[in-house]
Coordinates of C-alpha atoms in Angstrom, one line a residue:
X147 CA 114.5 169.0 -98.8
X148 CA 113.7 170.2 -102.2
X149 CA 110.5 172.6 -103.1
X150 CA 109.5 169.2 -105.3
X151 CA 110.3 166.7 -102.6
X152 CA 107.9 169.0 -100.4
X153 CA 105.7 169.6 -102.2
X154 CA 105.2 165.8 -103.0
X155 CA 105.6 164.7 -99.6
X156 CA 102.2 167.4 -98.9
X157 CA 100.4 165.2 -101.3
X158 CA 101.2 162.2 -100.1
X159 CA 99.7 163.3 -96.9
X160 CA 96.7 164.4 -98.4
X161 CA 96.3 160.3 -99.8
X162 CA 93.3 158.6 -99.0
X163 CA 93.2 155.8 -97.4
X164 CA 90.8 152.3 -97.6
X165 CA 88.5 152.5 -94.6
X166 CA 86.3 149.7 -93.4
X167 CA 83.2 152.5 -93.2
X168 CA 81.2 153.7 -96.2
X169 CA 81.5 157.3 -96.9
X170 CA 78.4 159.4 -96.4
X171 CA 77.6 163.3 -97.7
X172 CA 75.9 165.1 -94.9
X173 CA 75.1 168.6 -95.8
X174 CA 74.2 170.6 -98.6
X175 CA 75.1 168.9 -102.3
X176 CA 77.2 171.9 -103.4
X177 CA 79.5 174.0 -101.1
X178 CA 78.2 173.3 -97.2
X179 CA 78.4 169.7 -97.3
X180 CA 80.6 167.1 -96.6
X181 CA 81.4 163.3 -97.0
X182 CA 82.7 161.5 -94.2
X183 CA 82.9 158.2 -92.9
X184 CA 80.2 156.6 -91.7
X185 CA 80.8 156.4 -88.2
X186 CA 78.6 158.4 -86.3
X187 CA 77.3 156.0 -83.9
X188 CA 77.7 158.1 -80.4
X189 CA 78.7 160.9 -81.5
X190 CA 77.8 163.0 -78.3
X191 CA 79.1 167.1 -80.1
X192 CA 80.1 169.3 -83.2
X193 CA 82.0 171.9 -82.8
X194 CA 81.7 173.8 -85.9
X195 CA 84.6 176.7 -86.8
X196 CA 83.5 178.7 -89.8
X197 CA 79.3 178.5 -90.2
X198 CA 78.5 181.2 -92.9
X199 CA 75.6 181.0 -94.7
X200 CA 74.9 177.6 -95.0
X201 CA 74.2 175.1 -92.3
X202 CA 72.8 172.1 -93.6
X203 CA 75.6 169.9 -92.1
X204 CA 74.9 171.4 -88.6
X205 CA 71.6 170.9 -88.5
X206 CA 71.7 167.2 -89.2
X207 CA 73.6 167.0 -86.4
X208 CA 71.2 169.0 -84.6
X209 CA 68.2 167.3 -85.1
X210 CA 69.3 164.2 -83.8
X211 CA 69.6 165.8 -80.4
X212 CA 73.6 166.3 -80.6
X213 CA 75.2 170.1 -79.3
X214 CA 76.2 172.1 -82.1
X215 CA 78.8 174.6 -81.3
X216 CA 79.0 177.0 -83.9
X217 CA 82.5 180.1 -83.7
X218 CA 82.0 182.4 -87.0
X219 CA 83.1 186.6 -86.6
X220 CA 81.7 187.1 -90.0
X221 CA 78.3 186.6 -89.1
X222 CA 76.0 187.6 -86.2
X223 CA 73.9 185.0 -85.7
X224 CA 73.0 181.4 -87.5
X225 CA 71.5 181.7 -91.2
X226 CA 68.6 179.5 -90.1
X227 CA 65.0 179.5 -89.0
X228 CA 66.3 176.5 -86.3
X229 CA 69.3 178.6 -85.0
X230 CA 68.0 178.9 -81.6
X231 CA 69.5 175.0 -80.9
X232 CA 73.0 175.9 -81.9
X233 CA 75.5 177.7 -79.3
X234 CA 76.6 180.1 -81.6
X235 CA 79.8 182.2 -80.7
X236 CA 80.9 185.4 -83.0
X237 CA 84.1 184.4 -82.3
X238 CA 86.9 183.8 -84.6
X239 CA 89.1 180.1 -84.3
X240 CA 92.8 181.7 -83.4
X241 CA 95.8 180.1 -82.6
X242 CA 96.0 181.5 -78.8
X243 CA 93.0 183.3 -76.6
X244 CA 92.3 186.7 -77.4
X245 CA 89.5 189.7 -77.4
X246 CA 88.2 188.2 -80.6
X247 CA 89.6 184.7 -80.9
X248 CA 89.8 181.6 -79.0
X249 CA 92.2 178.7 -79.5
X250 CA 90.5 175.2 -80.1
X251 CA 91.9 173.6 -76.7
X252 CA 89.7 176.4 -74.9
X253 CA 87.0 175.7 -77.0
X254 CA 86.8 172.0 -76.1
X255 CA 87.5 173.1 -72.3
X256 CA 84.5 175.6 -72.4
X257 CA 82.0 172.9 -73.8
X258 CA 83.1 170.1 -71.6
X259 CA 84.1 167.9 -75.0
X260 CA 87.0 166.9 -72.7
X261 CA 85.3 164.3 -71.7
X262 CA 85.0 162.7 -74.7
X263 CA 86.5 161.0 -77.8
X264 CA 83.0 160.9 -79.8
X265 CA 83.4 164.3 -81.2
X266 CA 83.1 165.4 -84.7
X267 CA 85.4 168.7 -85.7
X268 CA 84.4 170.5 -88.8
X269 CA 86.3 173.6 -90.2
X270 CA 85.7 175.7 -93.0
X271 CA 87.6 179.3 -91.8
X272 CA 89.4 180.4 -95.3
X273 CA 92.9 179.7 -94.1
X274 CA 93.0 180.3 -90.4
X275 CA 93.6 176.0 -90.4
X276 CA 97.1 177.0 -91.4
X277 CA 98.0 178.9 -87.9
X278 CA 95.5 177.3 -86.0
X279 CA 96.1 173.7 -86.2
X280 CA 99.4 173.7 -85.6
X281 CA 99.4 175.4 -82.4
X282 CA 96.8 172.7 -81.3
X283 CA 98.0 169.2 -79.2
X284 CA 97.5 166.2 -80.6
X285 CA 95.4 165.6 -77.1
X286 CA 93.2 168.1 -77.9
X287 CA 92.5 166.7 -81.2
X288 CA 92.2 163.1 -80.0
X289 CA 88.6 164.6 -78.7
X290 CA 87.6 164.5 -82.5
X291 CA 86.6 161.0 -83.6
X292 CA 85.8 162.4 -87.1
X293 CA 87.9 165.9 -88.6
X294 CA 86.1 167.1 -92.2
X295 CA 87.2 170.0 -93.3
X296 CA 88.0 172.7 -95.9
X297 CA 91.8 173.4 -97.0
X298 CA 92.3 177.0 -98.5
X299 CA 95.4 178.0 -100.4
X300 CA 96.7 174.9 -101.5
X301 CA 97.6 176.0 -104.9
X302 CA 100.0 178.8 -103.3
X303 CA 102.2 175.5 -102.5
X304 CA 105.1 177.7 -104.1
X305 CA 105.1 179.5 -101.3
X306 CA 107.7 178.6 -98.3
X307 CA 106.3 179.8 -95.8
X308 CA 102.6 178.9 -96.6
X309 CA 103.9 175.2 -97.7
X310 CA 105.9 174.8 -93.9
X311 CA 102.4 175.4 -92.7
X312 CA 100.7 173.4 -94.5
X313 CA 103.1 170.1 -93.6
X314 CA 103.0 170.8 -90.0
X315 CA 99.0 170.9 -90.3
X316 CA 98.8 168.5 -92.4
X317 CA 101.2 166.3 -89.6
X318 CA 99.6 166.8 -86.9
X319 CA 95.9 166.5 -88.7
X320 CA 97.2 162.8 -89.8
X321 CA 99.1 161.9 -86.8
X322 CA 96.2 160.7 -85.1
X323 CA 93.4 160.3 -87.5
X324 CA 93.5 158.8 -91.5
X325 CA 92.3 160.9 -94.8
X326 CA 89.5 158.7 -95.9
X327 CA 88.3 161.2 -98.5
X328 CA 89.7 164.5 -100.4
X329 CA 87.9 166.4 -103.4
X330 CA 88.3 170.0 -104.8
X331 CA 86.0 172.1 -103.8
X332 CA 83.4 172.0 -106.5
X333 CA 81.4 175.1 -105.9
X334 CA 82.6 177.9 -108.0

């Protein structure tokens, strides 16, 4: 396969597709929110990889009585006055277990999400998607009814190695679930 062929069969990947829900922005306007489909009925969790400084989409979530399970090593605690309702963990997403990292099939053993298909997975962890996802199962992610998330480094498609992740992600992300929306990310 070609670097074009690749590089074009990435972006068709990345199409949306016509969904029978409405799209809804939870969150923040600018960087911190995000649109997703809207169905949320019975959601029961949120596992949240990558929290930062802003929160807003977590604490929607949040006040409507779901968990909110928060894994960020750049920050020590929640930025927010409501913090104390998340499960905050200062622990980076990695693609196996280790002293600082844990692996996304032992995070959805260690808060029970097992049990469920009604969860939503958001990630915003500055390129870690790249290693992570694809040393994921596609059972673990069938526990996500809803994936929204942020893709770093996509203009570095040039790259080989970077654009071999980035298929496989993408590949396993779309194996089970459909792209319903995609936008740049608008805040700098």
């Amino acid at each position: 396969m070609t670097n074009q062929s690749e590089v074009l069969s990435i972006i068709k990947m990345m199409r949306p597709k016509k969904s029978n829900f409405r799209k809804v922005r939870i969150g923040s306007l600018g960087d911190g929110g995000y649109v997703l489909p809207d169905d949320l009925d019975g959601i029961d969790s949120l596992l949240s990889l990558g929290v930062g400084n802003e929160v807003s989409f977590d604490l929607h979530f949040q006040k409507k009585g779901i968990p909110v399970y928060q894994y960020d090593p750049t920050i020590d605690s929640p930025p927010s006055d409501e913090a104390d309702s998340f499960i905050f963990h200062k622990i980076a997403w990695a693609p196996h277990d280790s002293i600082g990292g844990r692996s996304l099939s032992t995070m959805v053993q260690h808060h029970k999400i097992y049990n469920s298909d009604r969860g939503i997975l958001k990630f915003d962890t500055e390129g870690a998607e790249w290693e992570c996802i694809p040393t994921t199962s596609e059972h673990t992610l069938k526990h996500f009814r809803v994936i929204v998330c942020e893709l770093h480094g996509l203009n570095s498609l040039g790259n080989g190695e970077l654009r071999r992740q980035i298929r496989d992600t993408l590949s396993l992300l779309t194996r089970n679930h459909t792209v319903m929306h995609l936008h740049a990310n608008n805040c700098c």
